[in-house]
PDB file of C-alpha atoms in Angstrom:
ATOM      1  CA  LEU P   1     125.319  89.826 114.049  1.00 70.00           C
ATOM      2  CA  MET P   2     121.903  88.307 114.774  1.00 79.00           C
ATOM      3  CA  ALA P   3     120.649  91.652 116.088  1.00 85.00           C
ATOM      4  CA  LEU P   4     121.821  93.261 112.846  1.00 86.00           C
ATOM      5  CA  LYS P   5     119.827  90.748 110.779  1.00 89.00           C
ATOM      6  CA  GLN P   6     116.765  91.422 112.922  1.00 92.00           C
ATOM      7  CA  LEU P   7     117.205  95.166 112.509  1.00 91.00           C
ATOM      8  CA  LYS P   8     117.413  94.738 108.737  1.00 92.00           C
ATOM      9  CA  LEU P   9     114.154  92.779 108.811  1.00 93.00           C
ATOM     10  CA  VAL P  10     112.532  95.513 110.913  1.00 94.00           C
ATOM     11  CA  LEU P  11     113.858  98.096 108.451  1.00 94.00           C
ATOM     12  CA  LYS P  12     112.328  96.191 105.526  1.00 95.00           C
ATOM     13  CA  VAL P  13     108.925  96.032 107.221  1.00 96.00           C
ATOM     14  CA  THR P  14     109.149  99.697 108.245  1.00 96.00           C
ATOM     15  CA  SER P  15     110.247 100.783 104.768  1.00 96.00           C
ATOM     16  CA  ASP P  16     107.467  98.785 103.124  1.00 97.00           C
ATOM     17  CA  LYS P  17     104.938 100.440 105.406  1.00 97.00           C
ATOM     18  CA  GLU P  18     106.484 103.845 104.692  1.00 97.00           C
ATOM     19  CA  GLU P  19     106.125 103.244 100.939  1.00 97.00           C
ATOM     20  CA  LYS P  20     102.483 102.199 101.376  1.00 97.00           C
ATOM     21  CA  LEU P  21     101.793 105.345 103.396  1.00 98.00           C
ATOM     22  CA  ARG P  22     103.590 107.484 100.798  1.00 97.00           C
ATOM     23  CA  LEU P  23     101.379 106.049  98.057  1.00 98.00           C
ATOM     24  CA  GLU P  24      98.256 106.687 100.165  1.00 98.00           C
ATOM     25  CA  TYR P  25      99.393 110.284 100.640  1.00 98.00           C
ATOM     26  CA  ILE P  26      99.955 110.710  96.889  1.00 98.00           C
ATOM     27  CA  LYS P  27      96.551 109.163  96.190  1.00 98.00           C
ATOM     28  CA  SER P  28      94.838 111.552  98.627  1.00 98.00           C
ATOM     29  CA  GLN P  29      96.684 114.505  97.061  1.00 98.00           C
ATOM     30  CA  GLN P  30      95.470 113.402  93.618  1.00 98.00           C
ATOM     31  CA  TYR P  31      91.900 113.147  94.931  1.00 98.00           C
ATOM     32  CA  LEU P  32      92.218 116.683  96.304  1.00 98.00           C
ATOM     33  CA  ASN P  33      93.508 117.934  92.939  1.00 98.00           C
ATOM     34  CA  ASP P  34      90.672 116.164  91.111  1.00 98.00           C
ATOM     35  CA  SER P  35      88.143 117.667  93.526  1.00 98.00           C
ATOM     36  CA  GLN P  36      89.534 121.158  92.966  1.00 98.00           C
ATOM     37  CA  GLU P  37      89.365 120.634  89.199  1.00 98.00           C
ATOM     38  CA  LYS P  38      85.732 119.574  89.560  1.00 98.00           C
ATOM     39  CA  LEU P  39      84.997 122.779  91.503  1.00 98.00           C
ATOM     40  CA  ASN P  40      86.731 124.811  88.802  1.00 98.00           C
ATOM     41  CA  GLY P  41      84.589 123.050  86.201  1.00 97.00           C
ATOM     42  CA  LEU P  42      81.422 123.877  88.128  1.00 97.00           C
ATOM     43  CA  SER P  43      82.538 127.478  88.462  1.00 97.00           C
ATOM     44  CA  GLU P  44      83.187 127.758  84.729  1.00 97.00           C
ATOM     45  CA  PHE P  45      79.841 126.105  83.979  1.00 96.00           C
ATOM     46  CA  LYS P  46      78.066 128.604  86.246  1.00 96.00           C
ATOM     47  CA  PHE P  47      79.887 131.516  84.599  1.00 95.00           C
ATOM     48  CA  ASP P  48      78.909 130.274  81.104  1.00 94.00           C
ATOM     49  CA  TYR P  49      75.317 129.702  82.193  1.00 91.00           C
ATOM     50  CA  MET P  50      75.132 133.225  83.643  1.00 91.00           C
ATOM     51  CA  LYS P  51      76.453 134.629  80.353  1.00 92.00           C
ATOM     52  CA  GLN P  52      73.647 132.736  78.591  1.00 88.00           C
ATOM     53  CA  LEU P  53      71.162 134.240  81.023  1.00 88.00           C
ATOM     54  CA  GLN P  54      72.514 137.716  80.352  1.00 87.00           C
ATOM     55  CA  ALA P  55      72.349 137.203  76.570  1.00 86.00           C
ATOM     56  CA  LYS P  56      68.795 135.873  76.798  1.00 83.00           C
ATOM     57  CA  GLY P  57      67.849 138.769  79.086  1.00 81.00           C
ATOM     58  CA  GLU P  58      69.067 141.279  76.512  1.00 81.00           C
ATOM     59  CA  SER P  59      67.018 139.639  73.779  1.00 83.00           C
ATOM     60  CA  GLY P  60      63.941 139.319  75.987  1.00 81.00           C
ATOM     61  CA  LEU P  61      63.231 136.677  78.562  1.00 78.00           C
ATOM     62  CA  THR P  62      59.927 135.638  80.080  1.00 80.00           C
ATOM     63  CA  GLY P  63      59.501 135.503  83.830  1.00 82.00           C
ATOM     64  CA  ALA P  64      59.133 131.714  83.750  1.00 83.00           C
ATOM     65  CA  ASN P  65      62.346 131.283  81.777  1.00 84.00           C
ATOM     66  CA  TYR P  66      64.182 133.675  84.088  1.00 85.00           C
ATOM     67  CA  SER P  67      62.933 131.708  87.087  1.00 89.00           C
ATOM     68  CA  HIS P  68      64.147 128.478  85.438  1.00 90.00           C
ATOM     69  CA  TYR P  69      67.628 129.976  84.900  1.00 89.00           C
ATOM     70  CA  GLN P  70      67.788 131.250  88.484  1.00 91.00           C
ATOM     71  CA  SER P  71      66.709 127.864  89.838  1.00 93.00           C
ATOM     72  CA  PHE P  72      69.374 126.094  87.805  1.00 94.00           C
ATOM     73  CA  ILE P  73      72.051 128.581  88.925  1.00 94.00           C
ATOM     74  CA  ALA P  74      71.032 127.912  92.541  1.00 96.00           C
ATOM     75  CA  LYS P  75      71.516 124.168  91.913  1.00 97.00           C
ATOM     76  CA  ILE P  76      74.970 124.822  90.474  1.00 97.00           C
ATOM     77  CA  GLU P  77      75.866 126.953  93.502  1.00 97.00           C
ATOM     78  CA  ASN P  78      74.612 124.189  95.802  1.00 98.00           C
ATOM     79  CA  ALA P  79      76.817 121.680  93.954  1.00 98.00           C
ATOM     80  CA  MET P  80      79.732 124.101  94.312  1.00 98.00           C
ATOM     81  CA  ASP P  81      79.124 124.394  98.075  1.00 98.00           C
ATOM     82  CA  GLN P  82      79.077 120.603  98.374  1.00 98.00           C
ATOM     83  CA  GLN P  83      82.278 120.392  96.345  1.00 98.00           C
ATOM     84  CA  ILE P  84      83.928 122.945  98.650  1.00 98.00           C
ATOM     85  CA  GLN P  85      83.045 120.681 101.595  1.00 98.00           C
ATOM     86  CA  VAL P  86      84.578 117.715  99.740  1.00 98.00           C
ATOM     87  CA  ILE P  87      87.730 119.774  99.139  1.00 98.00           C
ATOM     88  CA  ASN P  88      87.979 120.835 102.783  1.00 98.00           C
ATOM     89  CA  THR P  89      87.655 117.218 103.911  1.00 98.00           C
ATOM     90  CA  ALA P  90      90.182 116.128 101.295  1.00 98.00           C
ATOM     91  CA  LYS P  91      92.637 118.779 102.554  1.00 98.00           C
ATOM     92  CA  GLN P  92      92.331 117.374 106.076  1.00 98.00           C
ATOM     93  CA  VAL P  93      92.908 113.831 104.809  1.00 98.00           C
ATOM     94  CA  VAL P  94      95.960 114.962 102.821  1.00 98.00           C
ATOM     95  CA  ALA P  95      97.424 116.676 105.884  1.00 98.00           C
ATOM     96  CA  GLN P  96      96.794 113.622 108.092  1.00 98.00           C
ATOM     97  CA  ARG P  97      98.231 111.171 105.572  1.00 98.00           C
ATOM     98  CA  LYS P  98     101.281 113.355 105.016  1.00 98.00           C
ATOM     99  CA  GLU P  99     101.917 113.531 108.760  1.00 98.00           C
ATOM    100  CA  ILE P 100     101.532 109.749 109.172  1.00 98.00           C
ATOM    101  CA  TRP P 101     103.809 109.097 106.183  1.00 97.00           C
ATOM    102  CA  LEU P 102     106.491 111.496 107.464  1.00 97.00           C
ATOM    103  CA  GLU P 103     106.365 109.889 110.924  1.00 97.00           C
ATOM    104  CA  GLN P 104     106.880 106.460 109.348  1.00 97.00           C
ATOM    105  CA  GLN P 105     109.675 107.849 107.179  1.00 97.00           C
ATOM    106  CA  SER P 106     111.322 109.183 110.330  1.00 96.00           C
ATOM    107  CA  LYS P 107     111.090 105.743 111.956  1.00 95.00           C
ATOM    108  CA  ALA P 108     112.693 104.129 108.900  1.00 95.00           C
ATOM    109  CA  LYS P 109     115.533 106.672 108.947  1.00 96.00           C
ATOM    110  CA  ALA P 110     116.106 106.067 112.654  1.00 95.00           C
ATOM    111  CA  ILE P 111     116.376 102.328 112.037  1.00 94.00           C
ATOM    112  CA  GLU P 112     118.777 102.968 109.131  1.00 94.00           C
ATOM    113  CA  LYS P 113     120.963 105.082 111.426  1.00 94.00           C
ATOM    114  CA  LEU P 114     120.879 102.360 114.071  1.00 92.00           C
ATOM    115  CA  ILE P 115     121.944  99.779 111.471  1.00 92.00           C
ATOM    116  CA  GLU P 116     124.771 102.082 110.366  1.00 91.00           C
ATOM    117  CA  LYS P 117     125.845 102.448 113.999  1.00 92.00           C
ATOM    118  CA  LYS P 118     125.718  98.673 114.534  1.00 89.00           C
ATOM    119  CA  ASN P 119     127.713  98.127 111.322  1.00 89.00           C
ATOM    120  CA  ALA P 120     130.313 100.631 112.496  1.00 90.00           C
ATOM    121  CA  GLN P 121     130.522  98.915 115.888  1.00 88.00           C
ATOM    122  CA  LEU P 122     130.882  95.520 114.215  1.00 86.00           C
ATOM    123  CA  PHE P 123     133.541  96.888 111.873  1.00 87.00           C
ATOM    124  CA  HIS P 124     135.411  98.397 114.824  1.00 90.00           C
ATOM    125  CA  LYS P 125     135.143  95.124 116.767  1.00 87.00           C
ATOM    126  CA  LEU P 126     136.435  93.109 113.794  1.00 86.00           C
ATOM    127  CA  ASN P 127     139.300  95.562 113.251  1.00 88.00           C
ATOM    128  CA  LYS P 128     140.192  95.349 116.920  1.00 88.00           C
ATOM    129  CA  ALA P 129     140.139  91.527 116.821  1.00 84.00           C
ATOM    130  CA  GLU P 130     142.268  91.561 113.672  1.00 86.00           C
ATOM    131  CA  GLN P 131     144.737  93.954 115.309  1.00 87.00           C
ATOM    132  CA  ILE P 132     144.972  91.697 118.371  1.00 88.00           C
ATOM    133  CA  SER P 133     145.619  88.694 116.101  1.00 87.00           C
ATOM    134  CA  LEU P 134     148.304  90.601 114.212  1.00 87.00           C
ATOM    135  CA  ASP P 135     149.902  91.724 117.479  1.00 85.00           C
ATOM    136  CA  GLU P 136     149.933  88.145 118.774  1.00 88.00           C
ATOM    137  CA  PHE P 137     151.380  86.872 115.492  1.00 87.00           C
ATOM    138  CA  THR P 138     154.090  89.532 115.540  1.00 88.00           C
ATOM    139  CA  THR P 139     154.888  88.817 119.195  1.00 88.00           C
ATOM    140  CA  ASN P 140     155.106  85.084 118.519  1.00 88.00           C
ATOM    141  CA  GLN P 141     157.419  85.678 115.566  1.00 87.00           C
ATOM    142  CA  PHE P 142     159.606  87.926 117.710  1.00 85.00           C
ATOM    143  CA  ILE P 143     159.787  85.316 120.457  1.00 87.00           C
ATOM    144  CA  GLN P 144     160.629  82.583 117.940  1.00 85.00           C
ATOM    145  CA  ARG P 145     163.460  84.695 116.513  1.00 84.00           C
ATOM    146  CA  GLN P 146     164.780  85.407 119.985  1.00 85.00           C
ATOM    147  CA  ASN P 147     164.737  81.718 120.813  1.00 84.00           C
ATOM    148  CA  ARG P 148     166.748  80.912 117.652  1.00 81.00           C
ATOM    149  CA  LEU P 149     169.468  83.340 118.622  1.00 73.00           C
TER     150      LEU P 149
END
């Protein structure tokens, strides 16, 4: 019975840790999603800026202005490259956190199964003790009846 109480305490600690790890995984997944949205925003901004460049080019654009547009597009592309690196790192973090969370979840499930097994053993032991008591009671009653006859 004491071992069962200890196992339940271990399960609580393990489950709490599993929940913390699950939340960290969700948080890292959200960061990845936010990072991908930021990259999409940069991509759309670059596309819009290039459309502006094309429109200005059709209406006449000086060499200095064209150079300014090209320089700014290069900066956007550089920001996009950096954002891709952030996304790749975020993907690795998500994968690691998911793996750690699932390992902890597996530990919690194993402890739950052990508790179930211990409960079943305790139940079986109590049933067996109750059956022995009933058998003894029945035997004693039988003996008492035989003695009365």
